[in-house]
Amino acid sequence: MTHRPPHGFQAGMKVEAVDKRNPMLIRVATIVDTEDHRLKIHFDGWNMDYDYWVETDCPDLHPLAGVRIQRGSFRRRLCLRADLIWLV
């Protein structure tokens, strides 16, 4: 068994995640559950039918970056993928 370092993700954290039903899109999501090195992702503003589990080292998941707070609420960012490079 390979040792995996701590990942730092926690339930309630905001992330950017690839929309599995439309992989060209990256959406703002919330981690709603964790299980070892797996995370349950919920897309903000969508129902639970779109939630999915992902490994913490999945390249399609990153801490939230580039979302602006406007009047106390998140302004959703929707990105189209075109050889996207994540800036962390």
JSON list of C-alpha atoms in Angstrom, two decimals:
[
{"chain": "A", "resi": 1, "resn": "MET", "atom": "CA", "xyz": [0.00, 0.00, 0.00]},
{"chain": "A", "resi": 2, "resn": "THR", "atom": "CA", "xyz": [1.37, 3.40, -1.00]},
{"chain": "A", "resi": 3, "resn": "HIS", "atom": "CA", "xyz": [1.37, 6.21, 1.56]},
{"chain": "A", "resi": 4, "resn": "ARG", "atom": "CA", "xyz": [-0.54, 9.26, 0.37]},
{"chain": "A", "resi": 5, "resn": "PRO", "atom": "CA", "xyz": [0.27, 12.62, 1.94]},
{"chain": "A", "resi": 6, "resn": "PRO", "atom": "CA", "xyz": [-2.47, 14.69, 3.59]},
{"chain": "A", "resi": 7, "resn": "HIS", "atom": "CA", "xyz": [-4.54, 16.54, 1.00]},
{"chain": "A", "resi": 8, "resn": "GLY", "atom": "CA", "xyz": [-5.89, 19.51, 2.96]},
{"chain": "A", "resi": 9, "resn": "PHE", "atom": "CA", "xyz": [-9.41, 19.38, 1.48]},
{"chain": "A", "resi": 10, "resn": "GLN", "atom": "CA", "xyz": [-12.30, 19.65, 3.96]},
{"chain": "A", "resi": 11, "resn": "ALA", "atom": "CA", "xyz": [-16.09, 19.53, 3.81]},
{"chain": "A", "resi": 12, "resn": "GLY", "atom": "CA", "xyz": [-17.42, 23.02, 3.12]},
{"chain": "A", "resi": 13, "resn": "MET", "atom": "CA", "xyz": [-14.45, 24.14, 1.00]},
{"chain": "A", "resi": 14, "resn": "LYS", "atom": "CA", "xyz": [-15.14, 25.81, -2.34]},
{"chain": "A", "resi": 15, "resn": "VAL", "atom": "CA", "xyz": [-13.35, 24.34, -5.36]},
{"chain": "A", "resi": 16, "resn": "GLU", "atom": "CA", "xyz": [-13.31, 24.53, -9.14]},
{"chain": "A", "resi": 17, "resn": "ALA", "atom": "CA", "xyz": [-14.33, 21.22, -10.68]},
{"chain": "A", "resi": 18, "resn": "VAL", "atom": "CA", "xyz": [-14.84, 19.89, -14.18]},
{"chain": "A", "resi": 19, "resn": "ASP", "atom": "CA", "xyz": [-18.48, 19.23, -15.02]},
{"chain": "A", "resi": 20, "resn": "LYS", "atom": "CA", "xyz": [-18.47, 15.48, -15.73]},
{"chain": "A", "resi": 21, "resn": "ARG", "atom": "CA", "xyz": [-21.59, 15.78, -17.92]},
{"chain": "A", "resi": 22, "resn": "ASN", "atom": "CA", "xyz": [-20.04, 18.58, -19.96]},
{"chain": "A", "resi": 23, "resn": "PRO", "atom": "CA", "xyz": [-16.24, 18.31, -19.59]},
{"chain": "A", "resi": 24, "resn": "MET", "atom": "CA", "xyz": [-15.66, 21.54, -21.50]},
{"chain": "A", "resi": 25, "resn": "LEU", "atom": "CA", "xyz": [-16.98, 23.45, -18.46]},
{"chain": "A", "resi": 26, "resn": "ILE", "atom": "CA", "xyz": [-15.40, 24.16, -15.10]},
{"chain": "A", "resi": 27, "resn": "ARG", "atom": "CA", "xyz": [-17.80, 25.13, -12.33]},
{"chain": "A", "resi": 28, "resn": "VAL", "atom": "CA", "xyz": [-17.72, 26.40, -8.76]},
{"chain": "A", "resi": 29, "resn": "ALA", "atom": "CA", "xyz": [-18.47, 23.55, -6.38]},
{"chain": "A", "resi": 30, "resn": "THR", "atom": "CA", "xyz": [-18.46, 22.71, -2.69]},
{"chain": "A", "resi": 31, "resn": "ILE", "atom": "CA", "xyz": [-16.93, 19.66, -1.02]},
{"chain": "A", "resi": 32, "resn": "VAL", "atom": "CA", "xyz": [-19.88, 18.15, 0.85]},
{"chain": "A", "resi": 33, "resn": "ASP", "atom": "CA", "xyz": [-18.23, 14.97, 2.20]},
{"chain": "A", "resi": 34, "resn": "THR", "atom": "CA", "xyz": [-14.81, 13.38, 2.54]},
{"chain": "A", "resi": 35, "resn": "GLU", "atom": "CA", "xyz": [-13.75, 9.76, 2.87]},
{"chain": "A", "resi": 36, "resn": "ASP", "atom": "CA", "xyz": [-9.99, 9.24, 3.19]},
{"chain": "A", "resi": 37, "resn": "HIS", "atom": "CA", "xyz": [-8.65, 10.50, -0.15]},
{"chain": "A", "resi": 38, "resn": "ARG", "atom": "CA", "xyz": [-12.03, 10.81, -1.83]},
{"chain": "A", "resi": 39, "resn": "LEU", "atom": "CA", "xyz": [-14.20, 13.91, -1.97]},
{"chain": "A", "resi": 40, "resn": "LYS", "atom": "CA", "xyz": [-17.88, 14.32, -2.76]},
{"chain": "A", "resi": 41, "resn": "ILE", "atom": "CA", "xyz": [-18.35, 17.35, -5.01]},
{"chain": "A", "resi": 42, "resn": "HIS", "atom": "CA", "xyz": [-21.59, 19.35, -5.22]},
{"chain": "A", "resi": 43, "resn": "PHE", "atom": "CA", "xyz": [-21.95, 21.97, -7.95]},
{"chain": "A", "resi": 44, "resn": "ASP", "atom": "CA", "xyz": [-23.26, 25.20, -6.42]},
{"chain": "A", "resi": 45, "resn": "GLY", "atom": "CA", "xyz": [-26.77, 26.02, -7.62]},
{"chain": "A", "resi": 46, "resn": "TRP", "atom": "CA", "xyz": [-27.43, 22.51, -9.00]},
{"chain": "A", "resi": 47, "resn": "ASN", "atom": "CA", "xyz": [-29.37, 19.65, -7.46]},
{"chain": "A", "resi": 48, "resn": "MET", "atom": "CA", "xyz": [-27.72, 16.59, -5.91]},
{"chain": "A", "resi": 49, "resn": "ASP", "atom": "CA", "xyz": [-28.19, 14.51, -9.08]},
{"chain": "A", "resi": 50, "resn": "TYR", "atom": "CA", "xyz": [-24.99, 16.13, -10.38]},
{"chain": "A", "resi": 51, "resn": "ASP", "atom": "CA", "xyz": [-22.85, 15.37, -7.30]},
{"chain": "A", "resi": 52, "resn": "TYR", "atom": "CA", "xyz": [-19.97, 12.94, -7.73]},
{"chain": "A", "resi": 53, "resn": "TRP", "atom": "CA", "xyz": [-17.04, 11.41, -5.85]},
{"chain": "A", "resi": 54, "resn": "VAL", "atom": "CA", "xyz": [-13.47, 12.12, -6.95]},
{"chain": "A", "resi": 55, "resn": "GLU", "atom": "CA", "xyz": [-9.97, 11.24, -5.73]},
{"chain": "A", "resi": 56, "resn": "THR", "atom": "CA", "xyz": [-8.10, 14.12, -4.06]},
{"chain": "A", "resi": 57, "resn": "ASP", "atom": "CA", "xyz": [-5.33, 13.96, -6.66]},
{"chain": "A", "resi": 58, "resn": "CYS", "atom": "CA", "xyz": [-7.75, 14.24, -9.60]},
{"chain": "A", "resi": 59, "resn": "PRO", "atom": "CA", "xyz": [-6.43, 16.80, -12.13]},
{"chain": "A", "resi": 60, "resn": "ASP", "atom": "CA", "xyz": [-9.99, 18.08, -12.69]},
{"chain": "A", "resi": 61, "resn": "LEU", "atom": "CA", "xyz": [-10.31, 19.52, -9.18]},
{"chain": "A", "resi": 62, "resn": "HIS", "atom": "CA", "xyz": [-8.56, 22.57, -7.70]},
{"chain": "A", "resi": 63, "resn": "PRO", "atom": "CA", "xyz": [-9.00, 24.99, -4.80]},
{"chain": "A", "resi": 64, "resn": "LEU", "atom": "CA", "xyz": [-11.15, 27.94, -5.75]},
{"chain": "A", "resi": 65, "resn": "ALA", "atom": "CA", "xyz": [-9.27, 30.67, -7.59]},
{"chain": "A", "resi": 66, "resn": "GLY", "atom": "CA", "xyz": [-10.44, 33.51, -9.75]},
{"chain": "A", "resi": 67, "resn": "VAL", "atom": "CA", "xyz": [-13.92, 33.86, -8.29]},
{"chain": "A", "resi": 68, "resn": "ARG", "atom": "CA", "xyz": [-14.73, 37.38, -7.27]},
{"chain": "A", "resi": 69, "resn": "ILE", "atom": "CA", "xyz": [-16.87, 38.26, -4.30]},
{"chain": "A", "resi": 70, "resn": "GLN", "atom": "CA", "xyz": [-19.42, 40.83, -5.31]},
{"chain": "A", "resi": 71, "resn": "ARG", "atom": "CA", "xyz": [-21.79, 42.37, -2.74]},
{"chain": "A", "resi": 72, "resn": "GLY", "atom": "CA", "xyz": [-21.19, 39.56, -0.26]},
{"chain": "A", "resi": 73, "resn": "SER", "atom": "CA", "xyz": [-21.92, 36.69, -2.64]},
{"chain": "A", "resi": 74, "resn": "PHE", "atom": "CA", "xyz": [-19.92, 34.66, -5.08]},
{"chain": "A", "resi": 75, "resn": "ARG", "atom": "CA", "xyz": [-20.01, 35.70, -8.68]},
{"chain": "A", "resi": 76, "resn": "ARG", "atom": "CA", "xyz": [-19.95, 32.37, -10.47]},
{"chain": "A", "resi": 77, "resn": "ARG", "atom": "CA", "xyz": [-17.21, 31.79, -12.95]},
{"chain": "A", "resi": 78, "resn": "LEU", "atom": "CA", "xyz": [-17.86, 29.46, -15.82]},
{"chain": "A", "resi": 79, "resn": "CYS", "atom": "CA", "xyz": [-14.77, 28.57, -17.81]},
{"chain": "A", "resi": 80, "resn": "LEU", "atom": "CA", "xyz": [-14.54, 26.89, -21.15]},
{"chain": "A", "resi": 81, "resn": "ARG", "atom": "CA", "xyz": [-11.69, 24.42, -21.40]},
{"chain": "A", "resi": 82, "resn": "ALA", "atom": "CA", "xyz": [-9.25, 24.94, -24.22]},
{"chain": "A", "resi": 83, "resn": "ASP", "atom": "CA", "xyz": [-5.97, 23.41, -23.13]},
{"chain": "A", "resi": 84, "resn": "LEU", "atom": "CA", "xyz": [-6.64, 25.01, -19.77]},
{"chain": "A", "resi": 85, "resn": "ILE", "atom": "CA", "xyz": [-3.70, 25.51, -17.46]},
{"chain": "A", "resi": 86, "resn": "TRP", "atom": "CA", "xyz": [-4.63, 25.70, -13.78]},
{"chain": "A", "resi": 87, "resn": "LEU", "atom": "CA", "xyz": [-3.00, 28.55, -11.92]},
{"chain": "A", "resi": 88, "resn": "VAL", "atom": "CA", "xyz": [-2.43, 27.56, -8.31]}
]
